Amino acid sequence: MAHRIGIMGGDGIGPEVITEGLKVIDALGIEYDRIDYDLGGERYLKDGTVLPDEIIEEWRGIDALYAGAVGTPDVPPGLIERGLLLRMRFELDLYINYRPFVAPGHDFVVIRENTEGTYAGEGGFLRKGTPYEIATQGSVNTRHGVERCVRYAFELAMKRNKHCTLVHKTNVLTFAGDLWERTFNEVAGEYPEVETAYNHVDAACIYFVDRPESYDVIVTDNLFGDILTDLGGAISGGIGLAPTANLNPSGMSMFEPVHGSAPDIVGTGKANPVAAILSGAMMLDHLGETEAADRIRAACANPNTLTGSTSEIGDLVVARL
Ligand code: IPM
Ligand code: MN
């Protein structure tokens, strides 16, 4: 049966890079039914639509969603990010945020918990607008949520170089950190072949720059993972090369480049489609088309030599398949 793939080009350079990703997937002869979704900042400005419930329901029945980027300068910051991206992660339980970083000298993956932590929306205001105003923003960490994420990281480490590092801030975040550390250590007991390490998140920022080769799989919470993966992109050839999978390992999952909609370069041909193309490869992995996915990764192996306009880079990747 053909795969059912939702396509959400989104805003800015999103549609441009997704076009190149689909060019590469099509060149491999992958068969799929394509369902297009017009969502993002531009759509919101047109008719106020962010993410209708019917579309969430429809997504439960497809195999994957391939997305460009969302965000338009005229929309209040955060509205589309929370209403579309975060809602999708929560409602479809895309609990693994999988971000690989490959560059000369290092090859590691950050497994970021994708549904809890400070992103869960716990908190609120008291006495808002007064001089005694209080704002709290809690970090939600469930045993279930932490354990499934840590377990995923160990399973991945078993398929890779059998090394797994927990990144947290246990010296200060004594409740959340304790739950993460205990869970990590207990799960580690089930994987005696996997060597483990622990870094405080601030120290991890130094090690990312100084000795990134010491990592294989990193597992961390939602906010630490958000910040660390931008750093990961910066030390791995730039954000134009960094792909993401938002995974529900047993269901519909979403694939997107880490970068944003870059409205300043729309239509100039300057957008680098490699991150989107590599996100397409991750989607093919999820669909069981691992051979095709490996061919894409091999074709993108020397990203410095992939130069030219957005569509020229897409053509070059196709030529190297
Ligand atoms: C990311 C992005 C999102 C996040 C934003 C757009 C909500 O920065 O995917 O890393 O913080 O998770
Ligand atoms: Mn981010």
PDB file of C-alpha atoms in Angstrom, residues 32-265:
ATOM      1  CA  TYR A  32       2.822   7.813  -1.736  1.00  0.00           C
ATOM      2  CA  ASP A  33      -0.560   9.498  -1.559  1.00  0.00           C
ATOM      3  CA  ARG A  34      -0.056  13.191  -1.027  1.00  0.00           C
ATOM      4  CA  ILE A  35      -2.415  15.257   1.104  1.00  0.00           C
ATOM      5  CA  ASP A  36      -1.659  18.981   1.181  1.00  0.00           C
ATOM      6  CA  TYR A  37      -2.261  21.142   4.235  1.00  0.00           C
ATOM      7  CA  ASP A  38      -2.297  24.917   3.990  1.00  0.00           C
ATOM      8  CA  LEU A  39      -1.424  25.906   7.560  1.00  0.00           C
ATOM      9  CA  GLY A  40       0.925  28.380   9.198  1.00  0.00           C
ATOM     10  CA  GLY A  41       1.189  32.134   9.633  1.00  0.00           C
ATOM     11  CA  GLU A  42       0.015  33.057   6.121  1.00  0.00           C
ATOM     12  CA  ARG A  43      -3.085  30.900   6.480  1.00  0.00           C
ATOM     13  CA  TYR A  44      -3.815  32.441   9.872  1.00  0.00           C
ATOM     14  CA  LEU A  45      -3.619  35.934   8.378  1.00  0.00           C
ATOM     15  CA  LYS A  46      -6.058  34.849   5.627  1.00  0.00           C
ATOM     16  CA  ASP A  47      -8.888  33.452   7.768  1.00  0.00           C
ATOM     17  CA  GLY A  48      -7.772  33.007  11.383  1.00  0.00           C
ATOM     18  CA  THR A  49      -7.258  29.231  11.058  1.00  0.00           C
ATOM     19  CA  VAL A  50      -4.442  27.742  13.173  1.00  0.00           C
ATOM     20  CA  LEU A  51      -5.169  24.006  13.519  1.00  0.00           C
ATOM     21  CA  PRO A  52      -8.757  22.748  13.214  1.00  0.00           C
ATOM     22  CA  ASP A  53      -9.738  19.668  15.270  1.00  0.00           C
ATOM     23  CA  GLU A  54     -10.768  17.840  12.058  1.00  0.00           C
ATOM     24  CA  ILE A  55      -7.236  18.082  10.747  1.00  0.00           C
ATOM     25  CA  ILE A  56      -5.816  16.626  13.971  1.00  0.00           C
ATOM     26  CA  GLU A  57      -8.254  13.726  13.560  1.00  0.00           C
ATOM     27  CA  GLU A  58      -7.269  13.293   9.915  1.00  0.00           C
ATOM     28  CA  TRP A  59      -3.587  13.222  10.875  1.00  0.00           C
ATOM     29  CA  ARG A  60      -4.218  10.280  13.196  1.00  0.00           C
ATOM     30  CA  GLY A  61      -4.977   8.271  10.060  1.00  0.00           C
ATOM     31  CA  ILE A  62      -1.934   9.149   7.923  1.00  0.00           C
ATOM     32  CA  ASP A  63       1.613   7.775   8.122  1.00  0.00           C
ATOM     33  CA  ALA A  64       3.708  10.938   8.236  1.00  0.00           C
ATOM     34  CA  LEU A  65       3.642  14.675   7.939  1.00  0.00           C
ATOM     35  CA  TYR A  66       6.428  16.459   6.054  1.00  0.00           C
ATOM     36  CA  ALA A  67       6.664  20.109   7.056  1.00  0.00           C
ATOM     37  CA  GLY A  68       8.728  23.102   5.911  1.00  0.00           C
ATOM     38  CA  ALA A  69       8.630  25.845   8.536  1.00  0.00           C
ATOM     39  CA  VAL A  70       6.001  28.078  10.052  1.00  0.00           C
ATOM     40  CA  GLY A  71       6.144  31.697  11.120  1.00  0.00           C
ATOM     41  CA  THR A  72       5.293  35.041   9.571  1.00  0.00           C
ATOM     42  CA  PRO A  73       6.428  38.412  10.914  1.00  0.00           C
ATOM     43  CA  ASP A  74       2.864  39.850  11.077  1.00  0.00           C
ATOM     44  CA  VAL A  75       1.524  37.153  13.414  1.00  0.00           C
ATOM     45  CA  PRO A  76       2.037  37.614  17.179  1.00  0.00           C
ATOM     46  CA  PRO A  77       5.137  35.611  18.199  1.00  0.00           C
ATOM     47  CA  GLY A  78       4.322  32.199  19.642  1.00  0.00           C
ATOM     48  CA  LEU A  79       0.754  31.975  18.363  1.00  0.00           C
ATOM     49  CA  ILE A  80       1.478  29.567  15.504  1.00  0.00           C
ATOM     50  CA  GLU A  81       4.325  27.835  17.351  1.00  0.00           C
ATOM     51  CA  ARG A  82       2.105  26.920  20.293  1.00  0.00           C
ATOM     52  CA  GLY A  83      -1.188  26.569  18.415  1.00  0.00           C
ATOM     53  CA  LEU A  84       0.187  24.428  15.601  1.00  0.00           C
ATOM     54  CA  LEU A  85       3.568  22.856  16.394  1.00  0.00           C
ATOM     55  CA  LEU A  86       3.235  22.288  20.137  1.00  0.00           C
ATOM     56  CA  ARG A  87      -0.433  21.294  19.886  1.00  0.00           C
ATOM     57  CA  MET A  88       0.496  18.740  17.240  1.00  0.00           C
ATOM     58  CA  ARG A  89       3.254  17.310  19.468  1.00  0.00           C
ATOM     59  CA  PHE A  90       0.907  17.037  22.442  1.00  0.00           C
ATOM     60  CA  GLU A  91      -2.259  15.792  20.719  1.00  0.00           C
ATOM     61  CA  LEU A  92      -0.512  13.227  18.539  1.00  0.00           C
ATOM     62  CA  ASP A  93       1.834  12.281  21.387  1.00  0.00           C
ATOM     63  CA  LEU A  94       4.985  12.873  19.323  1.00  0.00           C
ATOM     64  CA  TYR A  95       7.040  12.215  22.421  1.00  0.00           C
ATOM     65  CA  ILE A  96      10.478  11.821  20.847  1.00  0.00           C
ATOM     66  CA  ASN A  97      12.251  14.751  19.254  1.00  0.00           C
ATOM     67  CA  TYR A  98      15.079  13.070  17.339  1.00  0.00           C
ATOM     68  CA  ARG A  99      17.906  15.346  16.164  1.00  0.00           C
ATOM     69  CA  PRO A 100      21.045  13.826  14.591  1.00  0.00           C
ATOM     70  CA  PHE A 101      24.276  15.813  14.242  1.00  0.00           C
ATOM     71  CA  VAL A 102      26.885  14.602  11.806  1.00  0.00           C
ATOM     72  CA  ALA A 103      30.000  16.531  10.787  1.00  0.00           C
ATOM     73  CA  PRO A 104      33.667  15.701  10.241  1.00  0.00           C
ATOM     74  CA  GLY A 105      34.853  14.384  13.622  1.00  0.00           C
ATOM     75  CA  HIS A 106      31.491  13.738  15.278  1.00  0.00           C
ATOM     76  CA  ASP A 107      28.256  11.820  14.859  1.00  0.00           C
ATOM     77  CA  PHE A 108      25.713  11.940  17.667  1.00  0.00           C
ATOM     78  CA  VAL A 109      21.957  12.122  18.248  1.00  0.00           C
ATOM     79  CA  VAL A 110      20.041  14.208  20.769  1.00  0.00           C
ATOM     80  CA  ILE A 111      16.852  12.557  21.994  1.00  0.00           C
ATOM     81  CA  ARG A 112      14.779  15.391  23.391  1.00  0.00           C
ATOM     82  CA  GLU A 113      11.638  14.655  25.394  1.00  0.00           C
ATOM     83  CA  ASN A 114       8.911  16.379  23.354  1.00  0.00           C
ATOM     84  CA  THR A 115       5.665  16.547  25.369  1.00  0.00           C
ATOM     85  CA  GLU A 116       6.523  17.574  28.948  1.00  0.00           C
ATOM     86  CA  GLY A 117       8.870  19.783  30.970  1.00  0.00           C
ATOM     87  CA  THR A 118       8.402  23.542  30.857  1.00  0.00           C
ATOM     88  CA  TYR A 119       6.644  23.161  27.503  1.00  0.00           C
ATOM     89  CA  ALA A 120       3.589  21.532  29.112  1.00  0.00           C
ATOM     90  CA  GLY A 121       2.066  24.927  29.934  1.00  0.00           C
ATOM     91  CA  GLU A 122       1.793  24.504  33.685  1.00  0.00           C
ATOM     92  CA  GLY A 123       1.796  27.775  35.608  1.00  0.00           C
ATOM     93  CA  GLY A 124       0.028  31.091  35.646  1.00  0.00           C
ATOM     94  CA  PHE A 125      -0.200  34.603  36.993  1.00  0.00           C
ATOM     95  CA  LEU A 126      -1.335  35.915  40.342  1.00  0.00           C
ATOM     96  CA  ARG A 127      -2.032  39.606  40.945  1.00  0.00           C
ATOM     97  CA  LYS A 128      -1.278  40.277  37.291  1.00  0.00           C
ATOM     98  CA  GLY A 129      -0.557  43.887  36.469  1.00  0.00           C
ATOM     99  CA  THR A 130       0.131  44.851  40.077  1.00  0.00           C
ATOM    100  CA  PRO A 131       3.542  45.599  41.559  1.00  0.00           C
ATOM    101  CA  TYR A 132       3.209  42.288  43.447  1.00  0.00           C
ATOM    102  CA  GLU A 133       2.615  40.259  40.326  1.00  0.00           C
ATOM    103  CA  ILE A 134       3.688  36.602  40.412  1.00  0.00           C
ATOM    104  CA  ALA A 135       4.372  34.419  37.385  1.00  0.00           C
ATOM    105  CA  THR A 136       5.126  30.718  37.701  1.00  0.00           C
ATOM    106  CA  GLN A 137       6.045  28.289  34.933  1.00  0.00           C
ATOM    107  CA  GLY A 138       6.391  24.747  36.175  1.00  0.00           C
ATOM    108  CA  SER A 139       8.254  21.817  34.684  1.00  0.00           C
ATOM    109  CA  VAL A 140       6.066  18.745  34.325  1.00  0.00           C
ATOM    110  CA  ASN A 141       7.958  15.435  34.456  1.00  0.00           C
ATOM    111  CA  THR A 142       6.054  12.165  34.638  1.00  0.00           C
ATOM    112  CA  ARG A 143       7.657   8.805  35.307  1.00  0.00           C
ATOM    113  CA  HIS A 144       5.837   7.466  32.238  1.00  0.00           C
ATOM    114  CA  GLY A 145       6.997  10.329  30.006  1.00  0.00           C
ATOM    115  CA  VAL A 146      10.599  10.277  31.190  1.00  0.00           C
ATOM    116  CA  GLU A 147      10.895   6.490  31.107  1.00  0.00           C
ATOM    117  CA  ARG A 148       9.631   6.037  27.534  1.00  0.00           C
ATOM    118  CA  CYS A 149      12.039   8.718  26.341  1.00  0.00           C
ATOM    119  CA  VAL A 150      15.035   7.279  28.209  1.00  0.00           C
ATOM    120  CA  ARG A 151      14.154   3.774  26.988  1.00  0.00           C
ATOM    121  CA  TYR A 152      14.027   5.019  23.393  1.00  0.00           C
ATOM    122  CA  ALA A 153      17.504   6.521  23.841  1.00  0.00           C
ATOM    123  CA  PHE A 154      18.934   3.232  25.164  1.00  0.00           C
ATOM    124  CA  GLU A 155      17.345   1.234  22.345  1.00  0.00           C
ATOM    125  CA  LEU A 156      18.926   3.668  19.895  1.00  0.00           C
ATOM    126  CA  ALA A 157      22.307   3.434  21.643  1.00  0.00           C
ATOM    127  CA  MET A 158      22.150  -0.373  21.244  1.00  0.00           C
ATOM    128  CA  LYS A 159      21.856   0.113  17.456  1.00  0.00           C
ATOM    129  CA  ARG A 160      24.669   2.674  17.436  1.00  0.00           C
ATOM    130  CA  ASN A 161      27.881   2.863  19.482  1.00  0.00           C
ATOM    131  CA  LYS A 162      26.392   1.746  22.814  1.00  0.00           C
ATOM    132  CA  HIS A 163      26.959   4.989  24.690  1.00  0.00           C
ATOM    133  CA  CYS A 164      24.238   7.109  26.286  1.00  0.00           C
ATOM    134  CA  THR A 165      24.613  10.430  28.125  1.00  0.00           C
ATOM    135  CA  LEU A 166      21.955  11.993  30.324  1.00  0.00           C
ATOM    136  CA  VAL A 167      22.021  15.800  30.241  1.00  0.00           C
ATOM    137  CA  HIS A 168      20.191  17.643  33.020  1.00  0.00           C
ATOM    138  CA  LYS A 169      20.865  20.013  35.910  1.00  0.00           C
ATOM    139  CA  THR A 170      20.493  17.651  38.864  1.00  0.00           C
ATOM    140  CA  ASN A 171      22.552  19.855  41.177  1.00  0.00           C
ATOM    141  CA  VAL A 172      19.850  22.539  41.126  1.00  0.00           C
ATOM    142  CA  LEU A 173      16.664  20.945  39.733  1.00  0.00           C
ATOM    143  CA  THR A 174      16.481  18.509  42.622  1.00  0.00           C
ATOM    144  CA  PHE A 175      12.970  17.174  41.910  1.00  0.00           C
ATOM    145  CA  ALA A 176      12.865  16.885  38.130  1.00  0.00           C
ATOM    146  CA  GLY A 177      16.560  16.011  38.031  1.00  0.00           C
ATOM    147  CA  ASP A 178      16.102  13.300  40.617  1.00  0.00           C
ATOM    148  CA  LEU A 179      13.290  11.671  38.651  1.00  0.00           C
ATOM    149  CA  TRP A 180      15.323  11.803  35.439  1.00  0.00           C
ATOM    150  CA  GLU A 181      18.471  10.461  37.103  1.00  0.00           C
ATOM    151  CA  ARG A 182      16.728   7.588  38.893  1.00  0.00           C
ATOM    152  CA  THR A 183      14.822   6.616  35.764  1.00  0.00           C
ATOM    153  CA  PHE A 184      17.987   6.806  33.647  1.00  0.00           C
ATOM    154  CA  ASN A 185      19.919   4.622  36.095  1.00  0.00           C
ATOM    155  CA  GLU A 186      17.136   2.051  36.369  1.00  0.00           C
ATOM    156  CA  VAL A 187      16.710   1.751  32.605  1.00  0.00           C
ATOM    157  CA  ALA A 188      20.509   1.608  32.222  1.00  0.00           C
ATOM    158  CA  GLY A 189      20.422  -1.530  34.377  1.00  0.00           C
ATOM    159  CA  GLU A 190      18.453  -3.258  31.608  1.00  0.00           C
ATOM    160  CA  TYR A 191      21.128  -2.368  29.029  1.00  0.00           C
ATOM    161  CA  PRO A 192      24.392  -3.522  30.599  1.00  0.00           C
ATOM    162  CA  GLU A 193      26.180  -3.244  27.235  1.00  0.00           C
ATOM    163  CA  VAL A 194      25.515   0.497  27.012  1.00  0.00           C
ATOM    164  CA  GLU A 195      28.115   2.697  28.644  1.00  0.00           C
ATOM    165  CA  THR A 196      26.556   5.694  30.393  1.00  0.00           C
ATOM    166  CA  ALA A 197      27.584   9.224  31.257  1.00  0.00           C
ATOM    167  CA  TYR A 198      26.013  12.254  32.882  1.00  0.00           C
ATOM    168  CA  ASN A 199      26.622  15.954  32.102  1.00  0.00           C
ATOM    169  CA  HIS A 200      25.097  19.028  33.646  1.00  0.00           C
ATOM    170  CA  VAL A 201      23.589  21.025  30.805  1.00  0.00           C
ATOM    171  CA  ASP A 202      25.936  23.997  31.204  1.00  0.00           C
ATOM    172  CA  ALA A 203      28.980  21.717  31.048  1.00  0.00           C
ATOM    173  CA  ALA A 204      27.456  19.936  28.024  1.00  0.00           C
ATOM    174  CA  CYS A 205      27.534  23.296  26.189  1.00  0.00           C
ATOM    175  CA  ILE A 206      31.306  23.376  26.638  1.00  0.00           C
ATOM    176  CA  TYR A 207      31.765  19.721  25.636  1.00  0.00           C
ATOM    177  CA  PHE A 208      29.631  20.228  22.512  1.00  0.00           C
ATOM    178  CA  VAL A 209      32.219  22.748  21.349  1.00  0.00           C
ATOM    179  CA  ASP A 210      35.391  21.159  22.801  1.00  0.00           C
ATOM    180  CA  ARG A 211      34.879  17.416  22.359  1.00  0.00           C
ATOM    181  CA  PRO A 212      31.646  16.586  20.500  1.00  0.00           C
ATOM    182  CA  GLU A 213      33.246  13.283  19.433  1.00  0.00           C
ATOM    183  CA  SER A 214      32.692  11.982  22.979  1.00  0.00           C
ATOM    184  CA  TYR A 215      28.930  11.693  22.374  1.00  0.00           C
ATOM    185  CA  ASP A 216      26.842   8.966  20.784  1.00  0.00           C
ATOM    186  CA  VAL A 217      23.271   9.292  22.127  1.00  0.00           C
ATOM    187  CA  ILE A 218      22.228  12.113  24.435  1.00  0.00           C
ATOM    188  CA  VAL A 219      18.894  12.081  26.249  1.00  0.00           C
ATOM    189  CA  THR A 220      17.501  15.211  27.863  1.00  0.00           C
ATOM    190  CA  ASP A 221      14.368  17.134  28.758  1.00  0.00           C
ATOM    191  CA  ASN A 222      12.329  19.361  26.466  1.00  0.00           C
ATOM    192  CA  LEU A 223      13.847  22.788  27.169  1.00  0.00           C
ATOM    193  CA  PHE A 224      17.458  21.651  27.595  1.00  0.00           C
ATOM    194  CA  GLY A 225      17.011  19.718  24.353  1.00  0.00           C
ATOM    195  CA  ASP A 226      15.655  22.760  22.552  1.00  0.00           C
ATOM    196  CA  ILE A 227      18.682  24.850  23.489  1.00  0.00           C
ATOM    197  CA  LEU A 228      21.309  22.121  23.071  1.00  0.00           C
ATOM    198  CA  THR A 229      20.093  21.197  19.591  1.00  0.00           C
ATOM    199  CA  ASP A 230      20.527  24.746  18.300  1.00  0.00           C
ATOM    200  CA  LEU A 231      24.095  24.506  19.579  1.00  0.00           C
ATOM    201  CA  GLY A 232      24.349  21.079  17.961  1.00  0.00           C
ATOM    202  CA  GLY A 233      23.346  22.644  14.640  1.00  0.00           C
ATOM    203  CA  ALA A 234      25.846  25.452  15.056  1.00  0.00           C
ATOM    204  CA  ILE A 235      28.773  23.039  15.562  1.00  0.00           C
ATOM    205  CA  SER A 236      27.658  20.737  12.737  1.00  0.00           C
ATOM    206  CA  GLY A 237      27.777  22.977   9.690  1.00  0.00           C
ATOM    207  CA  GLY A 238      24.923  25.291  10.582  1.00  0.00           C
ATOM    208  CA  ILE A 239      21.187  25.163  11.015  1.00  0.00           C
ATOM    209  CA  GLY A 240      20.694  24.798   7.229  1.00  0.00           C
ATOM    210  CA  LEU A 241      21.791  21.175   7.557  1.00  0.00           C
ATOM    211  CA  ALA A 242      19.919  20.058  10.700  1.00  0.00           C
ATOM    212  CA  PRO A 243      16.899  17.732  10.325  1.00  0.00           C
ATOM    213  CA  THR A 244      14.292  16.718  12.938  1.00  0.00           C
ATOM    214  CA  ALA A 245      11.860  13.903  13.518  1.00  0.00           C
ATOM    215  CA  ASN A 246       8.986  14.396  15.955  1.00  0.00           C
ATOM    216  CA  LEU A 247       8.181  10.758  16.583  1.00  0.00           C
ATOM    217  CA  ASN A 248       5.409   8.707  17.966  1.00  0.00           C
ATOM    218  CA  PRO A 249       7.279   5.450  17.420  1.00  0.00           C
ATOM    219  CA  SER A 250       4.026   3.560  16.872  1.00  0.00           C
ATOM    220  CA  GLY A 251       2.064   6.132  14.894  1.00  0.00           C
ATOM    221  CA  MET A 252       1.908   9.206  12.703  1.00  0.00           C
ATOM    222  CA  SER A 253       5.109  11.223  13.010  1.00  0.00           C
ATOM    223  CA  MET A 254       6.221  14.619  11.781  1.00  0.00           C
ATOM    224  CA  PHE A 255       9.426  15.547   9.956  1.00  0.00           C
ATOM    225  CA  GLU A 256      10.799  19.061   9.554  1.00  0.00           C
ATOM    226  CA  PRO A 257      14.068  20.971   9.268  1.00  0.00           C
ATOM    227  CA  VAL A 258      15.208  22.599  12.533  1.00  0.00           C
ATOM    228  CA  HIS A 259      15.434  26.005  10.806  1.00  0.00           C
ATOM    229  CA  GLY A 260      12.664  28.589  10.586  1.00  0.00           C
ATOM    230  CA  SER A 261      10.785  30.257   7.734  1.00  0.00           C
ATOM    231  CA  ALA A 262      13.516  32.875   7.001  1.00  0.00           C
ATOM    232  CA  PRO A 263      11.138  35.441   5.429  1.00  0.00           C
ATOM    233  CA  ASP A 264      14.109  37.658   4.525  1.00  0.00           C
ATOM    234  CA  ILE A 265      15.358  35.243   1.843  1.00  0.00           C
TER     235      ILE A 265
END
